[in-house]
PDB file of C-alpha atoms and ligand atoms in Angstrom:
ATOM      1  CA  UNK A   1      -4.898  17.392  14.591  1.00  0.00           C
ATOM      2  CA  UNK A   2      -3.537  13.990  13.541  1.00  0.00           C
ATOM      3  CA  UNK A   3      -6.217  11.570  12.346  1.00  0.00           C
ATOM      4  CA  UNK A   4      -7.363   8.847  14.719  1.00  0.00           C
ATOM      5  CA  UNK A   5      -5.364   5.651  14.099  1.00  0.00           C
ATOM      6  CA  UNK A   6      -7.987   3.131  12.960  1.00  0.00           C
ATOM      7  CA  UNK A   7      -5.216   0.775  11.865  1.00  0.00           C
ATOM      8  CA  UNK A   8      -4.108  -0.190  15.352  1.00  0.00           C
ATOM      9  CA  UNK A   9      -7.003  -2.685  15.379  1.00  0.00           C
ATOM     10  CA  UNK A  10      -5.529  -4.678  12.498  1.00  0.00           C
ATOM     11  CA  UNK A  11      -5.494  -8.423  13.104  1.00  0.00           C
ATOM     12  CA  UNK A  12      -4.151 -11.206  10.960  1.00  0.00           C
ATOM     13  CA  UNK A  13      -7.087 -12.746   9.075  1.00  0.00           C
ATOM     14  CA  UNK A  14      -5.778 -15.194   6.485  1.00  0.00           C
ATOM     15  CA  UNK A  15      -3.128 -16.030   3.960  1.00  0.00           C
ATOM     16  CA  UNK A  16      -4.035 -17.103   0.441  1.00  0.00           C
ATOM     17  CA  UNK A  17      -2.061 -18.569  -2.424  1.00  0.00           C
ATOM     18  CA  UNK A  18      -4.725 -18.322  -5.111  1.00  0.00           C
ATOM     19  CA  UNK A  19      -7.472 -15.858  -6.012  1.00  0.00           C
ATOM     20  CA  UNK A  20     -10.210 -18.401  -5.489  1.00  0.00           C
ATOM     21  CA  UNK A  21      -9.290 -18.501  -1.793  1.00  0.00           C
ATOM     22  CA  UNK A  22      -9.874 -14.764  -1.279  1.00  0.00           C
ATOM     23  CA  UNK A  23     -12.377 -13.746   1.394  1.00  0.00           C
ATOM     24  CA  UNK A  24     -15.903 -12.802   0.269  1.00  0.00           C
ATOM     25  CA  UNK A  25     -15.748  -9.712  -1.934  1.00  0.00           C
ATOM     26  CA  UNK A  26     -17.745  -7.390   0.358  1.00  0.00           C
ATOM     27  CA  UNK A  27     -17.026  -4.287   2.404  1.00  0.00           C
ATOM     28  CA  UNK A  28     -13.828  -2.389   1.583  1.00  0.00           C
ATOM     29  CA  UNK A  29     -10.162  -3.235   1.433  1.00  0.00           C
ATOM     30  CA  UNK A  30      -6.917  -1.383   0.698  1.00  0.00           C
ATOM     31  CA  UNK A  31      -3.963  -3.294  -0.745  1.00  0.00           C
ATOM     32  CA  UNK A  32      -0.215  -2.679  -0.431  1.00  0.00           C
ATOM     33  CA  UNK A  33       2.102  -3.565  -3.286  1.00  0.00           C
ATOM     34  CA  UNK A  34       5.684  -2.881  -4.264  1.00  0.00           C
ATOM     35  CA  UNK A  35       8.951  -4.253  -5.418  1.00  0.00           C
ATOM     36  CA  UNK A  36      10.499  -6.749  -2.990  1.00  0.00           C
ATOM     37  CA  UNK A  37      12.607  -5.031  -0.371  1.00  0.00           C
ATOM     38  CA  UNK A  38      11.160  -1.572  -1.113  1.00  0.00           C
ATOM     39  CA  UNK A  39       9.891  -1.413   2.484  1.00  0.00           C
ATOM     40  CA  UNK A  40       6.262  -2.595   2.225  1.00  0.00           C
ATOM     41  CA  UNK A  41       6.188  -4.674   5.420  1.00  0.00           C
ATOM     42  CA  UNK A  42       7.875  -1.906   7.395  1.00  0.00           C
ATOM     43  CA  UNK A  43       5.293   0.590   6.094  1.00  0.00           C
ATOM     44  CA  UNK A  44       2.376  -1.666   7.118  1.00  0.00           C
ATOM     45  CA  UNK A  45       3.845  -2.172  10.596  1.00  0.00           C
ATOM     46  CA  UNK A  46       4.336   1.557  11.140  1.00  0.00           C
ATOM     47  CA  UNK A  47       0.931   2.572   9.733  1.00  0.00           C
ATOM     48  CA  UNK A  48      -0.832   0.095  12.020  1.00  0.00           C
ATOM     49  CA  UNK A  49       1.628   0.747  14.832  1.00  0.00           C
ATOM     50  CA  UNK A  50       1.876  -3.013  15.347  1.00  0.00           C
ATOM     51  CA  UNK A  51       5.430  -4.316  15.352  1.00  0.00           C
ATOM     52  CA  UNK A  52       5.816  -7.526  13.403  1.00  0.00           C
ATOM     53  CA  UNK A  53       2.278  -7.539  11.938  1.00  0.00           C
ATOM     54  CA  UNK A  54       3.675  -7.859   8.421  1.00  0.00           C
ATOM     55  CA  UNK A  55       6.839  -9.912   8.285  1.00  0.00           C
ATOM     56  CA  UNK A  56       9.974  -7.880   7.482  1.00  0.00           C
ATOM     57  CA  UNK A  57      13.443  -8.910   6.408  1.00  0.00           C
ATOM     58  CA  UNK A  58      12.335 -12.272   5.020  1.00  0.00           C
ATOM     59  CA  UNK A  59      14.094 -13.566   1.955  1.00  0.00           C
ATOM     60  CA  UNK A  60      12.884 -11.128  -0.719  1.00  0.00           C
ATOM     61  CA  UNK A  61      10.388 -12.620  -3.108  1.00  0.00           C
ATOM     62  CA  UNK A  62       9.932 -15.825  -1.135  1.00  0.00           C
ATOM     63  CA  UNK A  63       6.602 -15.129   0.476  1.00  0.00           C
ATOM     64  CA  UNK A  64       4.310 -15.322  -2.534  1.00  0.00           C
ATOM     65  CA  UNK A  65       1.086 -15.097  -0.625  1.00  0.00           C
ATOM     66  CA  UNK A  66      -1.659 -12.537  -0.274  1.00  0.00           C
ATOM     67  CA  UNK A  67      -1.987 -11.783   3.431  1.00  0.00           C
ATOM     68  CA  UNK A  68      -5.198 -10.320   4.826  1.00  0.00           C
ATOM     69  CA  UNK A  69      -5.572  -8.220   7.979  1.00  0.00           C
ATOM     70  CA  UNK A  70      -8.998  -7.329   9.372  1.00  0.00           C
ATOM     71  CA  UNK A  71      -9.602  -3.828  10.750  1.00  0.00           C
ATOM     72  CA  UNK A  72     -13.217  -4.480  11.665  1.00  0.00           C
ATOM     73  CA  UNK A  73     -16.193  -6.452  10.339  1.00  0.00           C
ATOM     74  CA  UNK A  74     -16.164  -4.779   6.919  1.00  0.00           C
ATOM     75  CA  UNK A  75     -12.675  -3.317   6.380  1.00  0.00           C
ATOM     76  CA  UNK A  76      -9.419  -5.050   5.515  1.00  0.00           C
ATOM     77  CA  UNK A  77      -5.765  -4.341   4.687  1.00  0.00           C
ATOM     78  CA  UNK A  78      -4.122  -6.600   2.108  1.00  0.00           C
ATOM     79  CA  UNK A  79      -0.395  -7.321   1.805  1.00  0.00           C
ATOM     80  CA  UNK A  80       0.232  -8.330  -1.814  1.00  0.00           C
ATOM     81  CA  UNK A  81       3.331 -10.328  -2.798  1.00  0.00           C
ATOM     82  CA  UNK A  82       6.419  -8.244  -3.552  1.00  0.00           C
ATOM     83  CA  UNK A  83       7.382  -8.212  -7.198  1.00  0.00           C
ATOM     84  CA  UNK A  84      10.511  -7.812  -9.279  1.00  0.00           C
ATOM     85  CA  UNK A  85      12.831 -10.018  -7.272  1.00  0.00           C
ATOM     86  CA  UNK A  86      15.513 -11.107  -9.712  1.00  0.00           C
ATOM     87  CA  UNK A  87      16.085 -14.600  -8.334  1.00  0.00           C
ATOM     88  CA  UNK A  88      12.501 -15.781  -8.779  1.00  0.00           C
ATOM     89  CA  UNK A  89      12.115 -17.981 -11.877  1.00  0.00           C
ATOM     90  CA  UNK A  90      10.469 -16.299 -14.875  1.00  0.00           C
ATOM     91  CA  UNK A  91       7.455 -18.643 -14.859  1.00  0.00           C
ATOM     92  CA  UNK A  92       6.762 -17.887 -11.191  1.00  0.00           C
ATOM     93  CA  UNK A  93       7.031 -14.162 -11.895  1.00  0.00           C
ATOM     94  CA  UNK A  94       4.538 -14.437 -14.728  1.00  0.00           C
ATOM     95  CA  UNK A  95       2.133 -16.415 -12.553  1.00  0.00           C
ATOM     96  CA  UNK A  96       2.188 -13.771  -9.827  1.00  0.00           C
ATOM     97  CA  UNK A  97       1.975 -10.879 -12.271  1.00  0.00           C
ATOM     98  CA  UNK A  98      -1.129 -12.465 -13.781  1.00  0.00           C
ATOM     99  CA  UNK A  99      -2.625 -12.930 -10.346  1.00  0.00           C
ATOM    100  CA  UNK A 100      -1.906  -9.319  -9.315  1.00  0.00           C
ATOM    101  CA  UNK A 101      -3.435  -8.011 -12.526  1.00  0.00           C
ATOM    102  CA  UNK A 102      -6.594 -10.096 -12.109  1.00  0.00           C
ATOM    103  CA  UNK A 103      -6.893  -9.075  -8.476  1.00  0.00           C
ATOM    104  CA  UNK A 104      -6.612  -5.355  -9.355  1.00  0.00           C
ATOM    105  CA  UNK A 105      -9.023  -5.608 -12.245  1.00  0.00           C
ATOM    106  CA  UNK A 106     -11.723  -7.740 -10.653  1.00  0.00           C
ATOM    107  CA  UNK A 107     -11.789  -7.151  -6.907  1.00  0.00           C
ATOM    108  CA  UNK A 108     -14.966  -5.151  -6.224  1.00  0.00           C
ATOM    109  CA  UNK A 109     -14.170  -4.317  -2.598  1.00  0.00           C
ATOM    110  CA  UNK A 110     -10.710  -2.958  -3.428  1.00  0.00           C
ATOM    111  CA  UNK A 111     -10.971   0.788  -2.706  1.00  0.00           C
ATOM    112  CA  UNK A 112      -7.376   1.768  -3.431  1.00  0.00           C
ATOM    113  CA  UNK A 113      -3.794   0.596  -3.794  1.00  0.00           C
ATOM    114  CA  UNK A 114      -0.796   1.823  -1.805  1.00  0.00           C
ATOM    115  CA  UNK A 115       2.280   1.394  -3.962  1.00  0.00           C
ATOM    116  CA  UNK A 116       5.588   1.340  -2.101  1.00  0.00           C
ATOM    117  CA  UNK A 117       8.719   2.600  -3.859  1.00  0.00           C
ATOM    118  CA  UNK A 118      12.197   3.218  -2.525  1.00  0.00           C
ATOM    119  CA  UNK A 119      12.648   7.001  -2.871  1.00  0.00           C
ATOM    120  CA  UNK A 120      16.059   6.298  -4.433  1.00  0.00           C
ATOM    121  CA  UNK A 121      14.589   4.039  -7.164  1.00  0.00           C
ATOM    122  CA  UNK A 122      11.092   5.285  -8.003  1.00  0.00           C
ATOM    123  CA  UNK A 123       8.964   4.195 -10.965  1.00  0.00           C
ATOM    124  CA  UNK A 124      10.669   0.987 -12.056  1.00  0.00           C
ATOM    125  CA  UNK A 125       9.243  -0.847 -15.085  1.00  0.00           C
ATOM    126  CA  UNK A 126       7.221  -3.101 -12.756  1.00  0.00           C
ATOM    127  CA  UNK A 127       5.886  -0.066 -10.888  1.00  0.00           C
ATOM    128  CA  UNK A 128       4.776   1.455 -14.183  1.00  0.00           C
ATOM    129  CA  UNK A 129       3.034  -1.765 -15.179  1.00  0.00           C
ATOM    130  CA  UNK A 130       1.108  -1.682 -11.880  1.00  0.00           C
ATOM    131  CA  UNK A 131       0.198   1.966 -12.484  1.00  0.00           C
ATOM    132  CA  UNK A 132      -1.021   1.167 -15.988  1.00  0.00           C
ATOM    133  CA  UNK A 133      -3.294  -1.636 -14.753  1.00  0.00           C
ATOM    134  CA  UNK A 134      -4.677   0.664 -12.064  1.00  0.00           C
ATOM    135  CA  UNK A 135      -5.252   3.516 -14.497  1.00  0.00           C
ATOM    136  CA  UNK A 136      -7.131   1.182 -16.812  1.00  0.00           C
ATOM    137  CA  UNK A 137      -9.183  -0.180 -13.919  1.00  0.00           C
ATOM    138  CA  UNK A 138      -9.743   3.411 -12.617  1.00  0.00           C
ATOM    139  CA  UNK A 139      -8.299   2.289  -9.300  1.00  0.00           C
ATOM    140  CA  UNK A 140      -6.979   5.068  -7.031  1.00  0.00           C
ATOM    141  CA  UNK A 141      -3.284   4.684  -6.159  1.00  0.00           C
ATOM    142  CA  UNK A 142      -1.228   6.380  -3.464  1.00  0.00           C
ATOM    143  CA  UNK A 143       2.544   6.053  -3.742  1.00  0.00           C
ATOM    144  CA  UNK A 144       4.757   6.010  -0.666  1.00  0.00           C
ATOM    145  CA  UNK A 145       8.273   7.115  -1.579  1.00  0.00           C
ATOM    146  CA  UNK A 146       9.757   5.360   1.396  1.00  0.00           C
ATOM    147  CA  UNK A 147      13.192   5.328   3.042  1.00  0.00           C
ATOM    148  CA  UNK A 148      12.974   9.129   2.689  1.00  0.00           C
ATOM    149  CA  UNK A 149      15.433   9.263   5.619  1.00  0.00           C
ATOM    150  CA  UNK A 150      18.110   8.137   3.126  1.00  0.00           C
ATOM    151  CA  UNK A 151      17.906  11.498   1.321  1.00  0.00           C
ATOM    152  CA  UNK A 152      18.223  15.060   2.565  1.00  0.00           C
ATOM    153  CA  UNK A 153      15.148  17.244   2.452  1.00  0.00           C
ATOM    154  CA  UNK A 154      16.109  19.023  -0.807  1.00  0.00           C
ATOM    155  CA  UNK A 155      16.820  15.945  -2.922  1.00  0.00           C
ATOM    156  CA  UNK A 156      13.806  14.139  -1.392  1.00  0.00           C
ATOM    157  CA  UNK A 157      11.548  17.032  -2.350  1.00  0.00           C
ATOM    158  CA  UNK A 158      12.949  16.990  -5.869  1.00  0.00           C
ATOM    159  CA  UNK A 159      12.157  13.282  -6.288  1.00  0.00           C
ATOM    160  CA  UNK A 160       8.613  13.879  -5.025  1.00  0.00           C
ATOM    161  CA  UNK A 161       8.074  16.740  -7.496  1.00  0.00           C
ATOM    162  CA  UNK A 162       9.441  14.729 -10.379  1.00  0.00           C
ATOM    163  CA  UNK A 163       7.232  11.738  -9.546  1.00  0.00           C
ATOM    164  CA  UNK A 164       4.184  13.990  -9.133  1.00  0.00           C
ATOM    165  CA  UNK A 165       4.774  15.567 -12.549  1.00  0.00           C
ATOM    166  CA  UNK A 166       5.026  12.137 -14.129  1.00  0.00           C
ATOM    167  CA  UNK A 167       1.819  11.007 -12.404  1.00  0.00           C
ATOM    168  CA  UNK A 168      -0.089  14.106 -13.526  1.00  0.00           C
ATOM    169  CA  UNK A 169       1.002  13.447 -17.106  1.00  0.00           C
ATOM    170  CA  UNK A 170       0.433   9.682 -17.311  1.00  0.00           C
ATOM    171  CA  UNK A 171      -1.359   8.278 -14.245  1.00  0.00           C
ATOM    172  CA  UNK A 172      -3.959  10.838 -13.144  1.00  0.00           C
ATOM    173  CA  UNK A 173      -5.523   8.403 -10.645  1.00  0.00           C
ATOM    174  CA  UNK A 174      -2.298   8.318  -8.596  1.00  0.00           C
ATOM    175  CA  UNK A 175      -0.886  10.571  -5.853  1.00  0.00           C
ATOM    176  CA  UNK A 176       2.461  10.428  -4.030  1.00  0.00           C
ATOM    177  CA  UNK A 177       4.153  11.442  -0.795  1.00  0.00           C
ATOM    178  CA  UNK A 178       7.462  11.018   1.026  1.00  0.00           C
ATOM    179  CA  UNK A 179       7.506   8.423   3.824  1.00  0.00           C
ATOM    180  CA  UNK A 180       9.946   6.898   6.271  1.00  0.00           C
ATOM    181  CA  UNK A 181       9.158   3.861   8.390  1.00  0.00           C
ATOM    182  CA  UNK A 182      12.418   4.420  10.247  1.00  0.00           C
ATOM    183  CA  UNK A 183      11.585   8.025  11.215  1.00  0.00           C
ATOM    184  CA  UNK A 184       7.826   7.416  11.255  1.00  0.00           C
ATOM    185  CA  UNK A 185       7.398  10.410   8.946  1.00  0.00           C
ATOM    186  CA  UNK A 186       4.491  10.882   6.540  1.00  0.00           C
ATOM    187  CA  UNK A 187       2.166   8.808   8.738  1.00  0.00           C
ATOM    188  CA  UNK A 188      -0.696  11.297   9.100  1.00  0.00           C
ATOM    189  CA  UNK A 189      -0.737  11.873   5.352  1.00  0.00           C
ATOM    190  CA  UNK A 190      -1.014   8.199   4.403  1.00  0.00           C
ATOM    191  CA  UNK A 191      -3.537   7.446   7.173  1.00  0.00           C
ATOM    192  CA  UNK A 192      -5.769  10.269   5.867  1.00  0.00           C
ATOM    193  CA  UNK A 193      -5.717   8.727   2.382  1.00  0.00           C
ATOM    194  CA  UNK A 194      -6.587   5.283   3.791  1.00  0.00           C
ATOM    195  CA  UNK A 195      -9.334   6.769   6.000  1.00  0.00           C
ATOM    196  CA  UNK A 196     -10.921   8.269   2.890  1.00  0.00           C
ATOM    197  CA  UNK A 197     -10.742   5.060   0.871  1.00  0.00           C
ATOM    198  CA  UNK A 198     -12.070   2.910   3.698  1.00  0.00           C
ATOM    199  CA  UNK A 199     -14.861   5.318   4.567  1.00  0.00           C
ATOM    200  CA  UNK A 200     -13.634   6.131   8.071  1.00  0.00           C
ATOM    201  CA  UNK A 201     -14.476   9.802   7.433  1.00  0.00           C
ATOM    202  CA  UNK A 202     -18.082   9.216   6.425  1.00  0.00           C
ATOM    203  CA  UNK A 203     -20.057  10.872   9.217  1.00  0.00           C
ATOM    204  CA  UNK A 204     -17.153  13.038  10.364  1.00  0.00           C
ATOM    205  CA  UNK A 205     -19.409  16.086  10.012  1.00  0.00           C
ATOM    206  CA  UNK A 206     -21.310  14.910  13.063  1.00  0.00           C
ATOM    207  CA  UNK A 207     -18.076  15.004  15.102  1.00  0.00           C
ATOM    208  CA  UNK A 208     -17.252  18.492  13.883  1.00  0.00           C
ATOM    209  CA  UNK A 209     -20.526  19.842  15.243  1.00  0.00           C
ATOM    210  CA  UNK A 210     -19.671  18.770  18.765  1.00  0.00           C
ATOM    211  CA  UNK A 211     -18.904  21.766  20.980  1.00  0.00           C
ATOM    212  CA  UNK A 212     -15.229  22.241  21.740  1.00  0.00           C
ATOM    213  CA  UNK A 213     -13.966  21.829  25.253  1.00  0.00           C
ATOM    214  CA  UNK A 214     -13.406  25.271  26.803  1.00  0.00           C
TER     215      UNK A 214
HETATM  216  P1  GDP B 301       9.498  -5.463   1.824  1.00  0.00           P
HETATM  217  O1  GDP B 301      10.230  -6.605   1.206  1.00  0.00           O
HETATM  218  O2  GDP B 301       9.027  -4.480   0.814  1.00  0.00           O
HETATM  219  O3  GDP B 301       8.387  -5.868   2.776  1.00  0.00           O
HETATM  220  O4  GDP B 301      10.570  -4.617   2.676  1.00  0.00           O
HETATM  221  P2  GDP B 301      10.894  -4.568   4.262  1.00  0.00           P
HETATM  222  O5  GDP B 301       9.857  -3.773   4.969  1.00  0.00           O
HETATM  223  O6  GDP B 301      11.172  -5.948   4.752  1.00  0.00           O
HETATM  224  O7  GDP B 301      12.222  -3.679   4.235  1.00  0.00           O
HETATM  225  C1  GDP B 301      13.344  -4.034   3.471  1.00  0.00           C
HETATM  226  C2  GDP B 301      14.580  -3.419   4.119  1.00  0.00           C
HETATM  227  O8  GDP B 301      14.499  -1.995   4.083  1.00  0.00           O
HETATM  228  C3  GDP B 301      14.729  -3.808   5.584  1.00  0.00           C
HETATM  229  O9  GDP B 301      16.095  -3.966   5.862  1.00  0.00           O
HETATM  230  C4  GDP B 301      14.181  -2.580   6.321  1.00  0.00           C
HETATM  231  O10 GDP B 301      14.747  -2.397   7.601  1.00  0.00           O
HETATM  232  C5  GDP B 301      14.587  -1.448   5.391  1.00  0.00           C
HETATM  233  N1  GDP B 301      13.633  -0.307   5.480  1.00  0.00           N
HETATM  234  C6  GDP B 301      12.293  -0.348   5.349  1.00  0.00           C
HETATM  235  N2  GDP B 301      11.752   0.883   5.494  1.00  0.00           N
HETATM  236  C7  GDP B 301      12.773   1.739   5.730  1.00  0.00           C
HETATM  237  C8  GDP B 301      12.856   3.161   5.966  1.00  0.00           C
HETATM  238  O11 GDP B 301      11.886   3.918   5.988  1.00  0.00           O
HETATM  239  N3  GDP B 301      14.117   3.674   6.123  1.00  0.00           N
HETATM  240  C9  GDP B 301      15.223   2.906   6.095  1.00  0.00           C
HETATM  241  N4  GDP B 301      16.410   3.532   6.242  1.00  0.00           N
HETATM  242  N5  GDP B 301      15.194   1.567   5.885  1.00  0.00           N
HETATM  243  C10 GDP B 301      13.975   0.988   5.709  1.00  0.00           C
END
């Protein structure tokens, strides 16, 4: 059975330009990161099933804000600024890299990071830097190899295997899956990971004991 979609309740909460403006560090949140144009906004919109929740097809690298969405009183989704956009000045890049690193290393309520990569260009240098910070901070990471619709099943599967081998060798806190926002594929898998991180499954045992309908 597909998991219940808890993400449909997502509502825009706030937009911050500096870490000191972050909401109170309580409850749990899951953040989304990735290279600009990898498909992060599209993934957020499809996971929540809310069209236009995260802004797509903006000028890549322009929106250098952390955007918060509330799921309920204690749970949040966080859209981190896209990285690696070539046209952003070096100093701006460094500023945002520093901010991302501090956020990952210090945010107590951060339960896990979803890292978005284009299945055709996985594990860029920036992606590896993110994975290294997360490994050091013992932060769980789940990689969406998105735009999987751009590859046939065989080649897509090969990329996934290759990435998984690399993760097992160097980033043991990270997992990966194929995803397509266009085809809405891989949704149950990613929602299950998020449910676990955000504690939506705590107390699921009680549900399982309910008698089945005849
Ligand atoms: P972001 O900059 O990471 O937020 O990326 P966007 O979500 O704005 O997507 C960048 C571009 O990739 C847009 O033109 C999207 O339509 C396209 N895109 C995103 N996800 C997919 C997908 O799963 N399949 C395909 N074929 N295109 C996608």
